[in-house]
CSV table of C-alpha atoms in Angstrom, one decimal:
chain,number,residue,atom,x,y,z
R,1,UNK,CA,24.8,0.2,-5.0
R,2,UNK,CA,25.4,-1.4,-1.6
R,3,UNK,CA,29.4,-1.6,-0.7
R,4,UNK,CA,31.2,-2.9,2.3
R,5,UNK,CA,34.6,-1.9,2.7
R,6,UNK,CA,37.5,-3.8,4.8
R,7,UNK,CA,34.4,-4.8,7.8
R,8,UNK,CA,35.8,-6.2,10.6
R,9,UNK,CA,33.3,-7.0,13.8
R,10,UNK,CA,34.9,-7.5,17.4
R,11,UNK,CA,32.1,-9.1,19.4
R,12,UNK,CA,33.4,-9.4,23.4
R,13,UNK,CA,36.5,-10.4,23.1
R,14,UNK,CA,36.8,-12.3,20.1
R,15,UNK,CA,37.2,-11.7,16.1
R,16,UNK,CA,34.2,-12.5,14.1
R,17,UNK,CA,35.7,-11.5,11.1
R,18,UNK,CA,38.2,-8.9,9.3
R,19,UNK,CA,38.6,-7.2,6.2
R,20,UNK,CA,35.6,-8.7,4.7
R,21,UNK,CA,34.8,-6.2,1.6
R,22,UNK,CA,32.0,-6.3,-1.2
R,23,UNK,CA,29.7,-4.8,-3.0
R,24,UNK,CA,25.9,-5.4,-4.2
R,25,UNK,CA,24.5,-3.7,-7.5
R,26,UNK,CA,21.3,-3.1,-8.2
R,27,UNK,CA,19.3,-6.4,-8.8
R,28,UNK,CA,21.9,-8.5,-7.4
R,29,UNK,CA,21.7,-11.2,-4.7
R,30,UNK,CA,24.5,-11.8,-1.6
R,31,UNK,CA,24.0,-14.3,0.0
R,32,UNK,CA,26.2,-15.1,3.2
R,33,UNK,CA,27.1,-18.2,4.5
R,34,UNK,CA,29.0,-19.4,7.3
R,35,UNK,CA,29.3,-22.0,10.3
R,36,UNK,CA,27.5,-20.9,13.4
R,37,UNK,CA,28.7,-18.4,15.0
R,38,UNK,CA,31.4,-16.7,12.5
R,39,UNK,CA,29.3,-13.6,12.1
R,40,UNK,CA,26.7,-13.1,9.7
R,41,UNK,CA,23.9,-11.8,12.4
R,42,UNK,CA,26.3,-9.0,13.2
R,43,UNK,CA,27.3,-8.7,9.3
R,44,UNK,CA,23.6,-7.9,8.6
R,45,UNK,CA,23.1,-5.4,11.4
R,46,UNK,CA,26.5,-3.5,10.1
R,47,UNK,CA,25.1,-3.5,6.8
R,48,UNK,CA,21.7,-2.2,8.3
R,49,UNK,CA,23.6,0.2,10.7
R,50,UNK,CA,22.3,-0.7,13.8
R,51,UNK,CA,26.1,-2.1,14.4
R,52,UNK,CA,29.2,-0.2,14.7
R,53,UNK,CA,31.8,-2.2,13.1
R,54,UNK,CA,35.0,-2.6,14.5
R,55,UNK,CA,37.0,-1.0,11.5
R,56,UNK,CA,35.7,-0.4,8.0
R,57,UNK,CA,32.7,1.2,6.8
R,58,UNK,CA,29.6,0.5,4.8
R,59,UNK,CA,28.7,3.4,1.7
R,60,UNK,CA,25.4,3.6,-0.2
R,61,UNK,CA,25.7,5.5,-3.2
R,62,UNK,CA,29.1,6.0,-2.7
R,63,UNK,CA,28.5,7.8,0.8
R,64,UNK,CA,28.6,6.1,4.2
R,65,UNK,CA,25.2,5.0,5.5
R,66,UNK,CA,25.6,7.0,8.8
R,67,UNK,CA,25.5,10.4,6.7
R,68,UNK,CA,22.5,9.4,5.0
R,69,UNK,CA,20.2,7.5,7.5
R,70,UNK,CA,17.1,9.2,6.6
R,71,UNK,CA,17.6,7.9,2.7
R,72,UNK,CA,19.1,4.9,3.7
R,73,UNK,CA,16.4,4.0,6.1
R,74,UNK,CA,13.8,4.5,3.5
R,75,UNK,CA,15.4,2.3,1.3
R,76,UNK,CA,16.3,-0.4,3.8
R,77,UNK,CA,13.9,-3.3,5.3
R,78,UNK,CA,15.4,-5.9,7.5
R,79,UNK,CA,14.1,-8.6,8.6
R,80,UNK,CA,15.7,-10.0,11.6
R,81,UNK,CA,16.3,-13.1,13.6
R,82,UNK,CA,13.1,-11.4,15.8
R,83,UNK,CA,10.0,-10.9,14.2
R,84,UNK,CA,9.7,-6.9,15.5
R,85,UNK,CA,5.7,-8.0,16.3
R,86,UNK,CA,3.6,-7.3,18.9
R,87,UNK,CA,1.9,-9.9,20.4
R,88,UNK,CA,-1.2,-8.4,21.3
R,89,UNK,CA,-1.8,-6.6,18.2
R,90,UNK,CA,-3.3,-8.2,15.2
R,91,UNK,CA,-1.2,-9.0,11.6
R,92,UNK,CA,-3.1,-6.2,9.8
R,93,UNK,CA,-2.2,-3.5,13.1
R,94,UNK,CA,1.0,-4.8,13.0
R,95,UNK,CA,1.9,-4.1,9.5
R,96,UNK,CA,-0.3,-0.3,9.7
R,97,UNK,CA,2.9,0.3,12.1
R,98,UNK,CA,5.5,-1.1,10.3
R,99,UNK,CA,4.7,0.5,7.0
R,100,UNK,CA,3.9,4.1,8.5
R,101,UNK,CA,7.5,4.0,10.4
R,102,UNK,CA,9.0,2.8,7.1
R,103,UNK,CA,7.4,6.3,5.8
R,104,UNK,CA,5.1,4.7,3.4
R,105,UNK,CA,2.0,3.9,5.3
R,106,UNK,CA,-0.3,1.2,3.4
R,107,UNK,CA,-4.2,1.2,3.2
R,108,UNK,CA,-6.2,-1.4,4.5
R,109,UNK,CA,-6.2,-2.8,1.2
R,110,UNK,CA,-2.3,-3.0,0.5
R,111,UNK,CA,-2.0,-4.5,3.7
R,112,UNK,CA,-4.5,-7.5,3.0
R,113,UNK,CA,-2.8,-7.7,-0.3
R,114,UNK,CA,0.2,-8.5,1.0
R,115,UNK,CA,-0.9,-10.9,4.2
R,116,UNK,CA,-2.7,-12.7,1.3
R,117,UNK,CA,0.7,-13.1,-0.7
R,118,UNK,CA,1.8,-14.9,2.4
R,119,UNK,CA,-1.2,-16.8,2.6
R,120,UNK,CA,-2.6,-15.2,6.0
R,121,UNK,CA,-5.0,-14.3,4.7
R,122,UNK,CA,-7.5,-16.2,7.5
R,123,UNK,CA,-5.5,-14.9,10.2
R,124,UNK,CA,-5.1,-11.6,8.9
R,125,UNK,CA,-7.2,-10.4,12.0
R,126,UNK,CA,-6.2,-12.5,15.0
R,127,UNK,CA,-3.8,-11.3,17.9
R,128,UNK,CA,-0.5,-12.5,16.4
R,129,UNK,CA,0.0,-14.0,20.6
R,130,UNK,CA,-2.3,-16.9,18.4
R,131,UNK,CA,-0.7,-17.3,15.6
R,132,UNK,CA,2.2,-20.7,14.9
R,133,UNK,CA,6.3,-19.4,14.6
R,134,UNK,CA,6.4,-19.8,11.0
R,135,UNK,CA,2.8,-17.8,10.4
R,136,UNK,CA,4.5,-14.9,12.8
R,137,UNK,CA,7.7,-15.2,10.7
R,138,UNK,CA,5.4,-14.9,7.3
R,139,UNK,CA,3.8,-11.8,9.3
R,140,UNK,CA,7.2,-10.0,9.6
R,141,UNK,CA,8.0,-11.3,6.4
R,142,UNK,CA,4.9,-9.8,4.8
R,143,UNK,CA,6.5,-6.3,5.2
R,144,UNK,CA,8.8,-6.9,2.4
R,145,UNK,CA,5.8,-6.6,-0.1
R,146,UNK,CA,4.5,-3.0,1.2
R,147,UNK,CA,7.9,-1.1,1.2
R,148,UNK,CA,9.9,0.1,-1.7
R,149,UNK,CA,10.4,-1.9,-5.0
R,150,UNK,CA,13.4,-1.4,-5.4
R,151,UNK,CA,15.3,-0.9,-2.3
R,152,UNK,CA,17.4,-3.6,-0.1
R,153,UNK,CA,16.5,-6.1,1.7
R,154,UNK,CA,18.6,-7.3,4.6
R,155,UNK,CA,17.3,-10.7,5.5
R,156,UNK,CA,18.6,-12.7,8.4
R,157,UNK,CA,17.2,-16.3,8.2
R,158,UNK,CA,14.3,-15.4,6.7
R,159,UNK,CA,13.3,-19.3,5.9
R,160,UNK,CA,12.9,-20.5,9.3
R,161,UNK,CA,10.1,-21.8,10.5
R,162,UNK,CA,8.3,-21.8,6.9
R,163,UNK,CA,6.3,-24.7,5.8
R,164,UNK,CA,8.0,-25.9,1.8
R,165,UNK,CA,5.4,-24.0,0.2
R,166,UNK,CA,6.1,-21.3,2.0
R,167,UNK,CA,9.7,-21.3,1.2
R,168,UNK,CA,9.7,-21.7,-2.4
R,169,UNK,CA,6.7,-18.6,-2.0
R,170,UNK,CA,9.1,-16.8,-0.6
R,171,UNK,CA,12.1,-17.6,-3.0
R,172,UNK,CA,9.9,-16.1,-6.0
R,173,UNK,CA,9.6,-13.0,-4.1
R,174,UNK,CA,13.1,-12.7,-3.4
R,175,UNK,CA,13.9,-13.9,-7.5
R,176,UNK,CA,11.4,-11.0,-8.2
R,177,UNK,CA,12.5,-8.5,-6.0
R,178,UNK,CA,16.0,-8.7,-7.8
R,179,UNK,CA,14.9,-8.9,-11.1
R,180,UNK,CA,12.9,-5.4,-10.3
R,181,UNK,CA,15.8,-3.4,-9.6
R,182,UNK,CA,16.1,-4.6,-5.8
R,183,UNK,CA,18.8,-5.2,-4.0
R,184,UNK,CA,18.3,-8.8,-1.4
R,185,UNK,CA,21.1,-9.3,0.9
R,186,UNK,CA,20.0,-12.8,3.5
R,187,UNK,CA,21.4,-15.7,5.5
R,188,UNK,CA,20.1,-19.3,5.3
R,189,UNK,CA,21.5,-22.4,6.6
R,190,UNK,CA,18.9,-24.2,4.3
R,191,UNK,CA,19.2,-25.6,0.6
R,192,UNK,CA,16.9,-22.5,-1.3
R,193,UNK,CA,17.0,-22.5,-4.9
R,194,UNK,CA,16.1,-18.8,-5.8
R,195,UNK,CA,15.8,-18.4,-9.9
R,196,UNK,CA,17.7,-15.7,-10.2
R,197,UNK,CA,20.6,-14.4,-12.7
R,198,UNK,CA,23.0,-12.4,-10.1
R,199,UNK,CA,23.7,-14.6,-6.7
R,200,UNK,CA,27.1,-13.1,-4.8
R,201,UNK,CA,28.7,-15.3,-2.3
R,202,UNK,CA,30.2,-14.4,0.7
R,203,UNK,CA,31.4,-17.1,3.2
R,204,UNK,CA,32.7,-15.5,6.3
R,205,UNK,CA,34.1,-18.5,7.4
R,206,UNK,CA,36.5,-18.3,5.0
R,207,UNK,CA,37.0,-14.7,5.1
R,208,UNK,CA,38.1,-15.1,9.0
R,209,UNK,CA,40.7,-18.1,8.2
R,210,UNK,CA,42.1,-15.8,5.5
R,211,UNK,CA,42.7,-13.0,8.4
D,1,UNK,CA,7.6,12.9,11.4
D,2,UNK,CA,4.2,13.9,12.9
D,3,UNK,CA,2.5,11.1,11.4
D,4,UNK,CA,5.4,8.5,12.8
D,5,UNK,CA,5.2,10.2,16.5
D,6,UNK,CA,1.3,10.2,16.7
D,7,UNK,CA,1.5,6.3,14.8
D,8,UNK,CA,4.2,5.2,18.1
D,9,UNK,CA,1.8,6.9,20.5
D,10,UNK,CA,-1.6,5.5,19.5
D,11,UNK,CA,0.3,1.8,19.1
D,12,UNK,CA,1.8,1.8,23.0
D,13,UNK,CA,-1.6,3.3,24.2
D,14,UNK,CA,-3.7,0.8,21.9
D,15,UNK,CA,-1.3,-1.8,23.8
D,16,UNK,CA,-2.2,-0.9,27.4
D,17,UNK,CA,-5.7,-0.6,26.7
D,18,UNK,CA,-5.4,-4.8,26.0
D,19,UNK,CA,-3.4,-5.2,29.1
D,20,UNK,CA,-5.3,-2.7,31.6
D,21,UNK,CA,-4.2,-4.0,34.6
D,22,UNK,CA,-0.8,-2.9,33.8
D,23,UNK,CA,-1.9,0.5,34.1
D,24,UNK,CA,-4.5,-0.2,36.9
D,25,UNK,CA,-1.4,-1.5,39.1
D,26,UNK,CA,0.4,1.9,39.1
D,27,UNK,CA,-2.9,3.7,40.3
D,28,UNK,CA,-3.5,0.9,43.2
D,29,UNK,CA,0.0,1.4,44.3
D,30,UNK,CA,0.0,5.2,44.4
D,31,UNK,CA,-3.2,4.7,46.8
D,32,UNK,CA,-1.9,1.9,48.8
D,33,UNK,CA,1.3,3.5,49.3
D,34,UNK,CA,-0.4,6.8,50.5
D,35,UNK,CA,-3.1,4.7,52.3
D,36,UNK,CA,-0.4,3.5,54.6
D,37,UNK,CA,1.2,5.9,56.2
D,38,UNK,CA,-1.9,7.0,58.1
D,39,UNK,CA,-1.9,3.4,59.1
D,40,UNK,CA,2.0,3.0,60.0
D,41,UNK,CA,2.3,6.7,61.2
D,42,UNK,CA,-1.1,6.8,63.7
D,43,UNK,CA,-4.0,8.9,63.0
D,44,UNK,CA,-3.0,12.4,64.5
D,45,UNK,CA,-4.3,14.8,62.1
D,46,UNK,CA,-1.6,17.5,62.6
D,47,UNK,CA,1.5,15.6,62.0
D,48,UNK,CA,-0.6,13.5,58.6
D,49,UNK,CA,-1.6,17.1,58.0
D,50,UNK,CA,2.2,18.6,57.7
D,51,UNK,CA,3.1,15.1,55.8
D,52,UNK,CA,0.8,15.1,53.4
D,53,UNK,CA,2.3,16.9,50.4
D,54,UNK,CA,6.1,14.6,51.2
D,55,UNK,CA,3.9,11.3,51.2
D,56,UNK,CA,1.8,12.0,48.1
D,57,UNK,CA,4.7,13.3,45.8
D,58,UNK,CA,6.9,10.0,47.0
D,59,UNK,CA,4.5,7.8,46.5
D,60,UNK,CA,3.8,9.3,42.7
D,61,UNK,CA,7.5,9.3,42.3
D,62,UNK,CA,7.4,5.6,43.2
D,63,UNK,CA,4.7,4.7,41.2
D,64,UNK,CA,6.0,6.5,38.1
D,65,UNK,CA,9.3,4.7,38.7
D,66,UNK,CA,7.3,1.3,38.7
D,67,UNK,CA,6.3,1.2,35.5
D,68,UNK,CA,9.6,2.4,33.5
D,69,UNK,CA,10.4,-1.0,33.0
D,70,UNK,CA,7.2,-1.4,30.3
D,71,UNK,CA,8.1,1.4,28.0
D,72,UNK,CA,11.6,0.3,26.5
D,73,UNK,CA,11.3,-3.7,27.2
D,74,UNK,CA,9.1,-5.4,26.0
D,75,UNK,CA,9.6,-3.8,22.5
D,76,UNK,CA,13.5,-4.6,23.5
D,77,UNK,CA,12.6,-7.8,23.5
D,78,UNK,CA,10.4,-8.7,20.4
D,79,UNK,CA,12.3,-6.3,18.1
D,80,UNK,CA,10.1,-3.7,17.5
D,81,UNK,CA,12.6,-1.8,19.2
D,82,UNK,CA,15.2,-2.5,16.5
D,83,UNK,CA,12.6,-1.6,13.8
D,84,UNK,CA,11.9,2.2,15.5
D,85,UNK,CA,15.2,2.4,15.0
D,86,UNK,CA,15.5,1.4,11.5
D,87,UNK,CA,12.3,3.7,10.9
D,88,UNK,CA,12.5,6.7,8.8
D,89,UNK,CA,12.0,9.4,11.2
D,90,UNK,CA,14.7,10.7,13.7
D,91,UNK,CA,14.5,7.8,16.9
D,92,UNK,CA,14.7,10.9,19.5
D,93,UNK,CA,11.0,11.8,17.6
D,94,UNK,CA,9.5,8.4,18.2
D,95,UNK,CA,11.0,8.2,21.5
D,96,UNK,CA,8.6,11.0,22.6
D,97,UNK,CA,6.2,9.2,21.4
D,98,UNK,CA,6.6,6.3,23.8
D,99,UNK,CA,7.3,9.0,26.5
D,100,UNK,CA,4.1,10.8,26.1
D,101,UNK,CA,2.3,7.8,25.9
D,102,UNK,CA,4.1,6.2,28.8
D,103,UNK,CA,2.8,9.5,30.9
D,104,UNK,CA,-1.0,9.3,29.2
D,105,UNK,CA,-0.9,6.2,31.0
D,106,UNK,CA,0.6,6.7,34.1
D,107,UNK,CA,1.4,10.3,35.1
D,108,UNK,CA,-2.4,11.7,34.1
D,109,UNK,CA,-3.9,8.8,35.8
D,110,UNK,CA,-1.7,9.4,39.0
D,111,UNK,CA,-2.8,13.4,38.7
D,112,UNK,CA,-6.3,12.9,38.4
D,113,UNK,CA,-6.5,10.5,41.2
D,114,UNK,CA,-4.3,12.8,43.7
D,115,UNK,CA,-7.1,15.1,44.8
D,116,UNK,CA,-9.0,12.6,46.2
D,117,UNK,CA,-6.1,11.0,48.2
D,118,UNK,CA,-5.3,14.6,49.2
D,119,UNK,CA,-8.8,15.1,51.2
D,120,UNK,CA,-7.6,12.0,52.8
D,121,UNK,CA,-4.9,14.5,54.4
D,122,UNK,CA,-7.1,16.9,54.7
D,123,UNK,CA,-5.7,19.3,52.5
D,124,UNK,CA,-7.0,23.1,51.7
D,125,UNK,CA,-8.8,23.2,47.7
D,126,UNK,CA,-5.9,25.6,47.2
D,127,UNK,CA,-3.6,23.3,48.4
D,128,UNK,CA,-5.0,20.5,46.1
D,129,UNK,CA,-4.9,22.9,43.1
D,130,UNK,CA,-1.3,23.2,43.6
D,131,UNK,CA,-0.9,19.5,44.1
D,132,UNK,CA,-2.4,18.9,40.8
D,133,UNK,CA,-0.9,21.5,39.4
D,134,UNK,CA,2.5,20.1,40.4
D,135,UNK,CA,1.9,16.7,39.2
D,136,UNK,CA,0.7,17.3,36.4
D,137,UNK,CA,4.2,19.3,34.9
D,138,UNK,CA,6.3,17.1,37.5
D,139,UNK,CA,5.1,13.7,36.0
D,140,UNK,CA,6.0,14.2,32.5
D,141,UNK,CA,9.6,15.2,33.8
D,142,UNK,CA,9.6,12.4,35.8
D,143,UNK,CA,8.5,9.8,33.1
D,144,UNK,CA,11.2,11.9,30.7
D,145,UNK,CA,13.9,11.5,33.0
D,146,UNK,CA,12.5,8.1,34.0
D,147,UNK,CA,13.2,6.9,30.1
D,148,UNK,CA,16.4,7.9,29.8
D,149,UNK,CA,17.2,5.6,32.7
D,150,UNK,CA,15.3,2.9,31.1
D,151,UNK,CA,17.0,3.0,28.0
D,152,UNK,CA,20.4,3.0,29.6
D,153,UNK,CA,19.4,-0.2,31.2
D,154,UNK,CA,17.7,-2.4,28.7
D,155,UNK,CA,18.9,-5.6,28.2
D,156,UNK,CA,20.8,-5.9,31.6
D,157,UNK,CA,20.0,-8.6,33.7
D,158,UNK,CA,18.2,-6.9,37.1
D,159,UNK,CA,17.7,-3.4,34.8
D,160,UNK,CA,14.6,-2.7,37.0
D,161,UNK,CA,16.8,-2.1,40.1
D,162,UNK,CA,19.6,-0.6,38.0
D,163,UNK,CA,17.1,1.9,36.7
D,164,UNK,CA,15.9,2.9,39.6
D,165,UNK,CA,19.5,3.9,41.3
D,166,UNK,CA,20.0,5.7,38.2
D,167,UNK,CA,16.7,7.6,38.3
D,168,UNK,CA,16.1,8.4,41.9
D,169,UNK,CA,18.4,10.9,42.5
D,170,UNK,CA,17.9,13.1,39.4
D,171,UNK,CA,14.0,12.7,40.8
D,172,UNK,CA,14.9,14.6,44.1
D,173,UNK,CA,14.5,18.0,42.1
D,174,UNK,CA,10.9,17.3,41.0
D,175,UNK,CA,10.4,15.5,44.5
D,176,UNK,CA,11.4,19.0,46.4
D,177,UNK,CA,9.5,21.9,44.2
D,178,UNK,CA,6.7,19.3,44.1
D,179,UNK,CA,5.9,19.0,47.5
D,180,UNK,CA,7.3,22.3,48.3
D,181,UNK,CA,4.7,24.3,46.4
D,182,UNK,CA,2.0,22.3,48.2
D,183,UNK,CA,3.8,23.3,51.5
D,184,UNK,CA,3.8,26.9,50.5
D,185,UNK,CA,0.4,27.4,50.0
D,186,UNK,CA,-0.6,25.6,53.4
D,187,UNK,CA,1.8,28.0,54.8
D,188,UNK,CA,0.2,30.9,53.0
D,189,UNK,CA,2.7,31.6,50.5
D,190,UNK,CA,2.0,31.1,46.9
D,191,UNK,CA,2.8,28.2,44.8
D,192,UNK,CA,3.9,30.0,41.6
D,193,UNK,CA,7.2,30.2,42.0
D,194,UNK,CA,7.6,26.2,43.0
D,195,UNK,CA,5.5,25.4,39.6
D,196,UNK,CA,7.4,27.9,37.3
D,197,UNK,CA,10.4,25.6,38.2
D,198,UNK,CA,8.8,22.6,38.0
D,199,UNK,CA,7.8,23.6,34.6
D,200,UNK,CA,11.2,24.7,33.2
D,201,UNK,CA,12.3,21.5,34.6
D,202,UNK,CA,9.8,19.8,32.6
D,203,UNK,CA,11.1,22.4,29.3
D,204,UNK,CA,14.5,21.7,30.3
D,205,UNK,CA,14.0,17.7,30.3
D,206,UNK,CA,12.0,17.4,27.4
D,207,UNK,CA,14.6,19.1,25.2
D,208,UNK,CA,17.5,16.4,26.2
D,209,UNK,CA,15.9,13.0,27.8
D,210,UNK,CA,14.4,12.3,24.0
D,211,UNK,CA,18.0,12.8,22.8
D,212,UNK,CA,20.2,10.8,25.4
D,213,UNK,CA,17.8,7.9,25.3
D,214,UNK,CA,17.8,7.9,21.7
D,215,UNK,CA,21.1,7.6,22.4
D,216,UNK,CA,21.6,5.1,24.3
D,217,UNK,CA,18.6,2.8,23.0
D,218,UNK,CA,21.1,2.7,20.0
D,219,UNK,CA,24.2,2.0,22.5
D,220,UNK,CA,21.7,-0.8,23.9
D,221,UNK,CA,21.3,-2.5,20.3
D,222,UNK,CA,25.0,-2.1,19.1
């Protein structure tokens, strides 16, 4: 179980947002909305502990993620607004580096497995410097079927730049990943509809005018 | 944590190998730097002679310094960076990684190379030895050192500069035993001593620069 207590993030000078508090179970979706601007990047690297919020704290299993990175991280894959790629490498080198510093390293086999499920499978071996945005974006994105079944996923935007087949691809996954015991927390300004039984809703929007 | 490191290493070296002339640049400037001092300072073979060990270690020093800007950057900048961090293994771990590879790539190069640029000086074998000798432990401090700087400036507009203001003066220690161990064998003392230090500055570096730019790679992504 995933909880945010009382967050608040300062960012410069100004407020994103205070007191924002919640909590995920296991196979639960959050999903947080808000205009431009109020927040939810820096919400999703507090939750991933790459931020330092301004005053609350984040606790994973009942203890706060900074006690337990090791744990956390293994448990944790976030996708964020960059794709974490290297240009001159290809998908399938990519993803050997991802999955090794997640600390499960996948065989040449898993790994085509899962740029299939994206449907790279064509490009699975050209310098991602060749690839479109949104087949990059289904690279990054292809991480998410190597790691751990039932841990969180912190998703910033993860439906830009993805054709529709693509997106509703990617909606089963998250639907599945839920209904498996996984936790999915993401952003999206677009209209998804993700078949899934447990959707939270956090707007910080109205969180901020609240505070 | 051994498999993580060695994964980080073979990924940054795999990377240079596709961009060569990154790594080629740092050699050509070591030897046009060294390559013009005969030229600006007139060819009198006593006073290149006494020069010799100040102008090579400078010129490495400068060279390593050049390329500092590749190790933390680019990854800065496509968010690779953000997922070392998020990695399983401690980031100081990783960090060596990069560092060592960073030093494959520059620092061993810039040793091997320094002997024949030395002859250039005319330097004594013994001389050379020491040379190499003192590059080859003084490097890897300097591209230690060098990250922590790096790290501390990522994201900052005119970082390269930043990072070298930051960097050159903790380089004058390296910069003195280096070139003073050369010195002391033309002058027919041995270099022992002037290594032994380098290398404990090495030691002494290796067990905090991995730390602090841990450190402040996760200052630079807050």
């Amino acid at each position: 179980m995933l909880e945010a207590v009382s967050l608040g993030c300062v960012r410069g000078e100004r407020r994103l947002f205070s007191n924002t508090g919640f909590s995920v179970a296991k196979g639960q979706l959050l999903r947080i909305t808000g205009a431009n601007g109020s927040g939810k990047t820096s919400l999703l690297r507090i939750l991933c502990g790459l931020l330092t919020p301004s005053d609350g704290k984040v606790l994973w299993n009942t203890r706060p993620i900074g006690e337990q990175r090791e744990d956390y991280h293994r448990a944790l894959t976030y996708v964020g607004h960059l794709n974490g790629l290297k240009d001159d490498m290809t998908p399938h080198e990519n993803l050997a580096v991802a999955s090794t510093l997640a600390g499960c390293p996948a065989g040449r086999s898993a790994r085509r497995d899962a740029l299939a499920g994206f449907g790279l499978a064509h490009c699975a071996d050209l310098p991602v410097r060749h690839l479109s945005q949104g087949q990059r974006r289904r690279v990054a994105l292809a991480r998410l079927a190597l790691q751990n079944p039932s841990g969180i996923w912190i998703l910033d935007e993860p439906f830009t730049a993805l054709d529709a087949e693509a997106v509703a691809n990617l909606s089963r996954i998250i639907a599945a990943h839920a209904a498996a015991g996984g936790i999915v927390i993401f952003t999206t300004h677009m209209e998804v509809t993700i078949a899934a039984a447990n959707i939270v809703l956090v707007n910080l929007g109205q969180q901020a005018d609240r505070a | 944590m051994i498999r993580a490191f060695v994964c980080v290493a073979r990924r940054d070296l795999a990377l240079a190998l596709r961009r060569k002339s990154d790594v080629a640049n740092t050699l050509v400037f070591f030897v046009i730097v060294t390559s013009l001092f005969p030229l600006g300072v007139g060819p009198e073979r006593s006073l290149l002679h006494a020069m010799a060990p100040g102008i090579l270690w400078v010129a490495a020093l400068l060279a390593s310094m050049l390329s500092l800007a590749r190790i933390f950057e680019p990854d800065f900048a496509d968010g690779t960076l953000e997922q070392l961090a998020l990695g399983v293994e401690p980031l100081s771990v990783l960090v060596i990684g990069k560092i060592g590879a960073h030093w494959l790539l520059t620092g061993l190069p810039l040793t091997l190379i320094s002997p024949i640029l030395a002859l250039q000086f005319d330097l004594q074998p013994l001389a050379i030895l020491a040379l190499c000798g003192g590059l080859l432990a003084g490097t890897a401090a300097l591209s230690l050192i060098g990250a922590v700087g790096a790290a501390l400036t990522l994201g900052l507009r005119g970082g390269g500069v930043l990072a070298a203001l930051l960097v050159l003066p903790l380089y004058i220690p390296v910069l003195i035993f280096g070139a003073g161990a050369v010195g002391a064998v033309e002058s027919g003392l041995g270099a022992q001593p002037h290594l032994l230090l380098l290398g404990a500055f090495f030691l002494t570096s290796l067990a905090s620069a991995p730390w602090a730019t841990a450190t402040a790679i996760r200052i630079a992504l807050d």
